[in-house]
mmCIF file of C-alpha atoms and ligand atoms in Angstrom:
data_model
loop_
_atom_site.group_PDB
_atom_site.id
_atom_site.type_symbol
_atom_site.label_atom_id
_atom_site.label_comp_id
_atom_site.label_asym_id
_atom_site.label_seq_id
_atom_site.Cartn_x
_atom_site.Cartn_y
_atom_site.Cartn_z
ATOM 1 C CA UNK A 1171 3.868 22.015 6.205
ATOM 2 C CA UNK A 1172 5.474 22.116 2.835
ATOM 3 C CA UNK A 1173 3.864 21.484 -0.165
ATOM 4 C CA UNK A 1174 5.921 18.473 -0.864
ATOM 5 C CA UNK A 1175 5.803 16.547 1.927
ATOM 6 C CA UNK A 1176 2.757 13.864 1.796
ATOM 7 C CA UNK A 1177 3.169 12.335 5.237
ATOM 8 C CA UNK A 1178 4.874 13.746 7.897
ATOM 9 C CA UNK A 1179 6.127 12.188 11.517
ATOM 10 C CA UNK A 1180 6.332 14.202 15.170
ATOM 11 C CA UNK A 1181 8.086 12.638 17.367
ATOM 12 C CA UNK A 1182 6.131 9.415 17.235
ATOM 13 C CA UNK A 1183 6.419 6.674 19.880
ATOM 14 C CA UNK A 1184 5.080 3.664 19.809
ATOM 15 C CA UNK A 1185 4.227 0.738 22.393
ATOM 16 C CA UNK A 1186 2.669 -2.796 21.872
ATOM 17 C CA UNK A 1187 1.544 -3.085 25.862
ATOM 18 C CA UNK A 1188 5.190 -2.343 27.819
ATOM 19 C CA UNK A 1189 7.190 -2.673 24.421
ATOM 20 C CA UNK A 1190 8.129 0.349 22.873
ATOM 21 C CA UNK A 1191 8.943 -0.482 19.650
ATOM 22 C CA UNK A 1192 9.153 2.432 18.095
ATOM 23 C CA UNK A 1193 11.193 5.616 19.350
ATOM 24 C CA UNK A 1194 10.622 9.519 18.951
ATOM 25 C CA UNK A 1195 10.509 8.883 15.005
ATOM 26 C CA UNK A 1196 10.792 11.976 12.942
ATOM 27 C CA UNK A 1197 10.346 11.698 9.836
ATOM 28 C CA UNK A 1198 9.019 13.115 5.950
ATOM 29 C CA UNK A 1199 7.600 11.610 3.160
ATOM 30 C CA UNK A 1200 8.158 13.464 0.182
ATOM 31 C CA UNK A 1201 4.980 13.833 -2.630
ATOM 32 C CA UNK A 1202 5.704 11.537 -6.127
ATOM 33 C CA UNK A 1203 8.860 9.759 -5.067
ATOM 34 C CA UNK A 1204 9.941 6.675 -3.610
ATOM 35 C CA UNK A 1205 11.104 6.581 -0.167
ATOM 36 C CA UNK A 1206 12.753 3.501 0.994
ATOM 37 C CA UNK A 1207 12.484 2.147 4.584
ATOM 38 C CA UNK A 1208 15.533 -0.024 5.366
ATOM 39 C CA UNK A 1209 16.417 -1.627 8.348
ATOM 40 C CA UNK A 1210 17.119 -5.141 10.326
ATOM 41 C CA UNK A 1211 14.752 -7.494 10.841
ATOM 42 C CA UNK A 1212 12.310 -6.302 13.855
ATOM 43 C CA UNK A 1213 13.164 -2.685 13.766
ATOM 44 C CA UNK A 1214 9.784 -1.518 13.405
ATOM 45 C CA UNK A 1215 9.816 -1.187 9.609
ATOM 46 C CA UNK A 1216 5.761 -2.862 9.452
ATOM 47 C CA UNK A 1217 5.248 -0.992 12.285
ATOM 48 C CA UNK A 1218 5.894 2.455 11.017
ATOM 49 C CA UNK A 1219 4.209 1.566 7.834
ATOM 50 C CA UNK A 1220 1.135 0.589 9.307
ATOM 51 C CA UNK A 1221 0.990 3.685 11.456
ATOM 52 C CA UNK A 1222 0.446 5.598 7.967
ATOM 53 C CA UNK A 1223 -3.031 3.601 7.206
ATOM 54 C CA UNK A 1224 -3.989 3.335 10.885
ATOM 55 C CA UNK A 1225 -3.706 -0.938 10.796
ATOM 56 C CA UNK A 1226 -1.894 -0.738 14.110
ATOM 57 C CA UNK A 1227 -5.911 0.356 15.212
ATOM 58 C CA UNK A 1228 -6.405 -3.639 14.896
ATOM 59 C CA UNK A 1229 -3.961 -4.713 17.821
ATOM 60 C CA UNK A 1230 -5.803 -4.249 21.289
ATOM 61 C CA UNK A 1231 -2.418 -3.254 22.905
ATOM 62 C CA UNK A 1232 -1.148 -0.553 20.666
ATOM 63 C CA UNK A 1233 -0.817 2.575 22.007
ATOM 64 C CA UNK A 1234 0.637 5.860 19.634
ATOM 65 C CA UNK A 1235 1.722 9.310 21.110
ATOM 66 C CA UNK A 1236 3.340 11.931 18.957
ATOM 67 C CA UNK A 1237 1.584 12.801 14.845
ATOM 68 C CA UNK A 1238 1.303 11.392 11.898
ATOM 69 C CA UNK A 1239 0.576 14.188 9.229
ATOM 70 C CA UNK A 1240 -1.090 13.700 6.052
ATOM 71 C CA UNK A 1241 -0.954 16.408 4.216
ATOM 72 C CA UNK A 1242 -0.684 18.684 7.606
ATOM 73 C CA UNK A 1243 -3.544 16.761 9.153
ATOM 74 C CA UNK A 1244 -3.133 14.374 12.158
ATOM 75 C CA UNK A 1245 -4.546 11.131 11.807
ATOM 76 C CA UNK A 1246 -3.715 9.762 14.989
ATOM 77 C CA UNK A 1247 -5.994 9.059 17.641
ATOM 78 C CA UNK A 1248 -8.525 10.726 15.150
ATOM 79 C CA UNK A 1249 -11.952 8.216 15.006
ATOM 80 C CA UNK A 1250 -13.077 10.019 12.181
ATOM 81 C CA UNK A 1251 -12.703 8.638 8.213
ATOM 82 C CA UNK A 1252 -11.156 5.065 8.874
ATOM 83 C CA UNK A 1253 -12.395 4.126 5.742
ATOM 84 C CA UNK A 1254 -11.730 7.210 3.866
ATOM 85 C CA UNK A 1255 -8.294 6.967 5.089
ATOM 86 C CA UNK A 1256 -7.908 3.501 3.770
ATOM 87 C CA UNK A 1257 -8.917 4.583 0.390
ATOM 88 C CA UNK A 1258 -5.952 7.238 0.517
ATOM 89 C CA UNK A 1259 -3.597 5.228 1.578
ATOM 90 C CA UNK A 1260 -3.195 1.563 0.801
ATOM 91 C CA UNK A 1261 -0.965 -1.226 1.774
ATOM 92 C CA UNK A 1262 0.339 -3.971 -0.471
ATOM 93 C CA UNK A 1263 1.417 -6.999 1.697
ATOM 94 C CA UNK A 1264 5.001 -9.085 1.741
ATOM 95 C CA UNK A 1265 3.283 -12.079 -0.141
ATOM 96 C CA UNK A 1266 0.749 -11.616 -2.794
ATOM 97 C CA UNK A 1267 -2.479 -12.292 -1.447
ATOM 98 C CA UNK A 1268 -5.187 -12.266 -4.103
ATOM 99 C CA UNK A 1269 -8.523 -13.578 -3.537
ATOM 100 C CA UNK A 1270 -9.593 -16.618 -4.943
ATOM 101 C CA UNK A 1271 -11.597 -15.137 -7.384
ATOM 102 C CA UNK A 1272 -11.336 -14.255 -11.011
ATOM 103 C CA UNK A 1273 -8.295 -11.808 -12.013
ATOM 104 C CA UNK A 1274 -11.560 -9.434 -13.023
ATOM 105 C CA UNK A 1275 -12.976 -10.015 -9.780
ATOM 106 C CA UNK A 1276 -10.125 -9.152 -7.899
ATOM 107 C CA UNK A 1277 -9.115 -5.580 -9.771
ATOM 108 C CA UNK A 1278 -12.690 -4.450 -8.853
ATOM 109 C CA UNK A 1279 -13.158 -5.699 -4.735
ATOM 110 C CA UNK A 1280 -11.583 -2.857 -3.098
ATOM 111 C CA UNK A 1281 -13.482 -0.182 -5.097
ATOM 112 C CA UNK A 1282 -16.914 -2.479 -4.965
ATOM 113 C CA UNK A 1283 -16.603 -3.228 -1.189
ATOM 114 C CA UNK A 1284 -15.935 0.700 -0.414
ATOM 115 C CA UNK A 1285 -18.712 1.676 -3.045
ATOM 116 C CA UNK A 1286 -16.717 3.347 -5.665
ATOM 117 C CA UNK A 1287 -17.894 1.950 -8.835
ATOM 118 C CA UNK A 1288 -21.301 3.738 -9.056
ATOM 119 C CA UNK A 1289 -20.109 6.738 -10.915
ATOM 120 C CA UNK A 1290 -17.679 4.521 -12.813
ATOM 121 C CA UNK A 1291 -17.551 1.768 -15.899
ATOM 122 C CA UNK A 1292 -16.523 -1.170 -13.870
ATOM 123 C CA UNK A 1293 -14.722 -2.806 -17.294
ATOM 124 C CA UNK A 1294 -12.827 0.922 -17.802
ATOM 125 C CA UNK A 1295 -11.792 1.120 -14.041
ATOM 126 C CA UNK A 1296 -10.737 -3.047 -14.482
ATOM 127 C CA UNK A 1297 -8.852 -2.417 -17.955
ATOM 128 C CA UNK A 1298 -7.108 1.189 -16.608
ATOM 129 C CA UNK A 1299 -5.425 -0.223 -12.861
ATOM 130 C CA UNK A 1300 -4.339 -3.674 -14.944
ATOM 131 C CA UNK A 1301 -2.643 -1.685 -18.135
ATOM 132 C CA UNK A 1302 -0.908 1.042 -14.829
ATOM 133 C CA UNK A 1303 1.103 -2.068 -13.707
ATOM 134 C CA UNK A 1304 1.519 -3.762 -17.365
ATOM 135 C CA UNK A 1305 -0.655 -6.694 -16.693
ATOM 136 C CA UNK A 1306 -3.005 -5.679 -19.121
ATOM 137 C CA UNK A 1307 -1.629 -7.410 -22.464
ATOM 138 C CA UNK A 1308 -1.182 -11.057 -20.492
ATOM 139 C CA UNK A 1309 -4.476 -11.065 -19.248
ATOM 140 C CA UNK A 1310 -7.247 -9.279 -20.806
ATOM 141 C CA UNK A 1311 -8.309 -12.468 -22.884
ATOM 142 C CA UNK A 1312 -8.623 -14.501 -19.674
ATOM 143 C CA UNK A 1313 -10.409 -11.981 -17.080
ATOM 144 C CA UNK A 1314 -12.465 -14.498 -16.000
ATOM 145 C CA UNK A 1315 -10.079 -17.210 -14.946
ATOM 146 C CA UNK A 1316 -8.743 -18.052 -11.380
ATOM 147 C CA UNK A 1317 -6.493 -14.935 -9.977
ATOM 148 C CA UNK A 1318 -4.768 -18.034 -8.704
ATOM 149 C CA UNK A 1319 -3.480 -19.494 -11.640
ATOM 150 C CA UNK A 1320 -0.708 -16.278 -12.142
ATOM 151 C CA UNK A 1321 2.826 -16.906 -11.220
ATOM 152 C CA UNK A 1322 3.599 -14.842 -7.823
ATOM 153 C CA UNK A 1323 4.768 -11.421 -10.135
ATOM 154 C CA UNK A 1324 1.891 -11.425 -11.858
ATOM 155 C CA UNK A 1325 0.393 -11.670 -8.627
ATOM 156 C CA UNK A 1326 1.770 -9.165 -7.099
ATOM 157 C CA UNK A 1327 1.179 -6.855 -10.001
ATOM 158 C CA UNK A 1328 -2.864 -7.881 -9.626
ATOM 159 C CA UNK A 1329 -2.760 -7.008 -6.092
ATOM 160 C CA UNK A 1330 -1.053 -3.411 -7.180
ATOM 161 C CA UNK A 1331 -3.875 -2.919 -9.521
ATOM 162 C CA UNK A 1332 -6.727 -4.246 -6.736
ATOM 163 C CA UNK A 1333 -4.894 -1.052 -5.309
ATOM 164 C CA UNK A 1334 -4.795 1.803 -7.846
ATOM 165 C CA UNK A 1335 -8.290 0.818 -8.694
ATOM 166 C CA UNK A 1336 -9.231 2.983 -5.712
ATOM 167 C CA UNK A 1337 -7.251 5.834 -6.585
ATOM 168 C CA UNK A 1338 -5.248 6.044 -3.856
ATOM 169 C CA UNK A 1339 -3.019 8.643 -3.068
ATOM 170 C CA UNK A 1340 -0.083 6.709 -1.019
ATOM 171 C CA UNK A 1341 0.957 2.853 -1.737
ATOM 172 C CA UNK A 1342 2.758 1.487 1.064
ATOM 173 C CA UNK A 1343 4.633 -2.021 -0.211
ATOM 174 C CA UNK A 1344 6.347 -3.913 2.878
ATOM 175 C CA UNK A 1345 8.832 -6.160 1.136
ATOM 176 C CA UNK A 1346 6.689 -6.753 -2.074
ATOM 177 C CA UNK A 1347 9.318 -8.746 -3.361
ATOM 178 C CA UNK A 1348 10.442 -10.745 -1.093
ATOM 179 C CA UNK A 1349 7.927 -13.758 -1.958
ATOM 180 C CA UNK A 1350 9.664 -13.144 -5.534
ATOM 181 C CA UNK A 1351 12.669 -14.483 -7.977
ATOM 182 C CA UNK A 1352 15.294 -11.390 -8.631
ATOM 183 C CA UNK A 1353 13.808 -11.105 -11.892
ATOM 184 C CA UNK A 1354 10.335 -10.562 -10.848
ATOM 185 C CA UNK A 1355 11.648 -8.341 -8.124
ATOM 186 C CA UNK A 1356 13.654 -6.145 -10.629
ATOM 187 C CA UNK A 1357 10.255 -5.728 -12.507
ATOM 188 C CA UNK A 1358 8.152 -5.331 -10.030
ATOM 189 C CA UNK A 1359 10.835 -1.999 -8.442
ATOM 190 C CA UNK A 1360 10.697 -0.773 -12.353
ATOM 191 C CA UNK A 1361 6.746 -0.501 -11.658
ATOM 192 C CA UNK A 1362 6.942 1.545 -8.295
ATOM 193 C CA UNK A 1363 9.831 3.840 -10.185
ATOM 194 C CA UNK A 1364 7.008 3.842 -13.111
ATOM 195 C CA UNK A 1365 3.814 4.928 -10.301
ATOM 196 C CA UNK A 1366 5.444 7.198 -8.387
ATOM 197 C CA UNK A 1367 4.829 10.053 -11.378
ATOM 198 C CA UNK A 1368 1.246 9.716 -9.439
ATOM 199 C CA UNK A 1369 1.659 8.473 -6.363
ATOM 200 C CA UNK A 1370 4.002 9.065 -3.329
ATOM 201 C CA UNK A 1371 5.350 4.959 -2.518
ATOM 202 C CA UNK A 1372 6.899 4.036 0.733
ATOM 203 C CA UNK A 1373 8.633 0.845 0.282
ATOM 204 C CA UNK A 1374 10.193 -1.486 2.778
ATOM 205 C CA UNK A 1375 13.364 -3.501 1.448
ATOM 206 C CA UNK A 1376 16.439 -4.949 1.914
ATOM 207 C CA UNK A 1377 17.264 -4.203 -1.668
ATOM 208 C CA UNK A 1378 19.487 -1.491 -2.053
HETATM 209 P P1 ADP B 2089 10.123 -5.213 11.034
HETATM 210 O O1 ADP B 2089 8.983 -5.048 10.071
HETATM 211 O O2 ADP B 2089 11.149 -4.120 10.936
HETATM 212 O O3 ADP B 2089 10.756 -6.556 10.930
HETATM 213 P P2 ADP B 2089 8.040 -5.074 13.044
HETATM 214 O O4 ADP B 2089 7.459 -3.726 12.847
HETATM 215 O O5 ADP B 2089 7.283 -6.232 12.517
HETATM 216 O O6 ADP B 2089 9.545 -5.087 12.523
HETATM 217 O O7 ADP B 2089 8.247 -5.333 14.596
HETATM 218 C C1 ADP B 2089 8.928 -4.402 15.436
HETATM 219 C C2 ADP B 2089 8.967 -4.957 16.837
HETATM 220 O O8 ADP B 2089 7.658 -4.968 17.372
HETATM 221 C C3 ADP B 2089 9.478 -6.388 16.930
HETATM 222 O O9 ADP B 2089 10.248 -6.514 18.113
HETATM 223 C C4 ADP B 2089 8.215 -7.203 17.009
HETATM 224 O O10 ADP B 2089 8.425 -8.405 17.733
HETATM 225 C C5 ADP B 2089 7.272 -6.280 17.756
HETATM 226 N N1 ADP B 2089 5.878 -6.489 17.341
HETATM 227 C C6 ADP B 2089 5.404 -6.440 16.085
HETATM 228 N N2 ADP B 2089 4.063 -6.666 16.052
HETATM 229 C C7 ADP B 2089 3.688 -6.883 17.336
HETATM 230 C C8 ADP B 2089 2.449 -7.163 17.991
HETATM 231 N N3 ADP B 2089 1.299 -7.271 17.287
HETATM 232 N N4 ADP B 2089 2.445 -7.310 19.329
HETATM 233 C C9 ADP B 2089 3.598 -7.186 20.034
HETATM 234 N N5 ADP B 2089 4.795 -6.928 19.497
HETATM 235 C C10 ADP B 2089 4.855 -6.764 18.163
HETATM 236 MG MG1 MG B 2090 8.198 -6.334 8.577
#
């Protein structure tokens, strides 16, 4: 596989039970860019993206033939590394979903819950993911209040930052914005065009 292709697609088929819902899809992912996934509603868009972190694994009736390379190694039907997987590559939702915690509580759960922080300053990994998607300045005197009170950008940004605390390699957004105003959405595309210097970003929208 070549060097700049992050996730790759062999003939991949799809079924939920009888339903095939998606067809022979071939398709690459190019390393550090943004790669847009654009289609009508029910095409398979959330489909296809959740192929790439294995969250189809959740529904009983899915059944996947074909491969899914990441970085020239299939990871479907593999049992092996779930969770190491999910660390790779994560997935940022259609509506911001932040815990109800604390906006310091929620930067840090991913990399707590998979046991990341041991070798790591929690407050450095907290203050470096929330200054990557420019949250930094509007919240670092208020850490410890309710992730809730944010407006839904903000949001959003938080649960982008719950995200890169990890490290991951791939960020998967399925419609971040459409929960959002065209001015939050506007800065919210500026910060995948900013992150994908680091990280390859697959991006479902209807914005061209
Ligand atoms: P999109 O994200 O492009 O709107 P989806 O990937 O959500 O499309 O859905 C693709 C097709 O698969 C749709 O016809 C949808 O009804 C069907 N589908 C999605 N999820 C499930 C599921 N869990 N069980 C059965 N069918 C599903
Ligand atoms: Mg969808």
């Amino acid at each position: 596989m070549q060097d700049n292709i992050k996730l790759k697609t062999i003939n991949l088929d799809l079924f939920y039970g009888k339903f095939h819902a998606l067809k022979g899809v071939n398709l690459e992912i190019k390393k550090n860019a943004i790669t847009s996934i654009i289609g009508p509603s029910g095409c398979g868009k959330s489909t296809l993206l959740r192929v790439f972190n294995r969250m189809n694994d959740l529904i009983e009736s899915v059944r996947i033939t074909g491969e899914c390379l990441l970085d020239g190694e299939n990871i479907i039907g593999s049992q092996a590394g779930l969770n190491e997987l999910r660390k790779r590559i994560g997935l940022v939702f259609q509506r911001p979903n932040p815990f109800p915690l604390s906006i310091y509580e929620n930067v840090l759960y991913g990399v707590k819950i998979h046991g990341l922080l041991e070798k790591r300053n929690p407050d450095e990994v907290a203050e470096g993911s929330l200054r990557k998607t420019g949250l930094w300045n509007h919240v670092k005197d208020k850490l410890g209040d309710s992730a809730m009170s944010l407006s839904p950008e903000q949001k959003q940004r938080l649960c982008v930052s719950r995200l890169i605390a990890m490290e991951p390699e791939v960020i998967l957004m399925d419609e971040p914005c459409s929960a959002l105003d065209p001015i939050a959405t506007a800065k919210i595309e500026e910060l995948a065009i900013e992150l994908k210097s680091r990280y390859t970003i697959v991006i479902v929208t209807h914005n061209m």
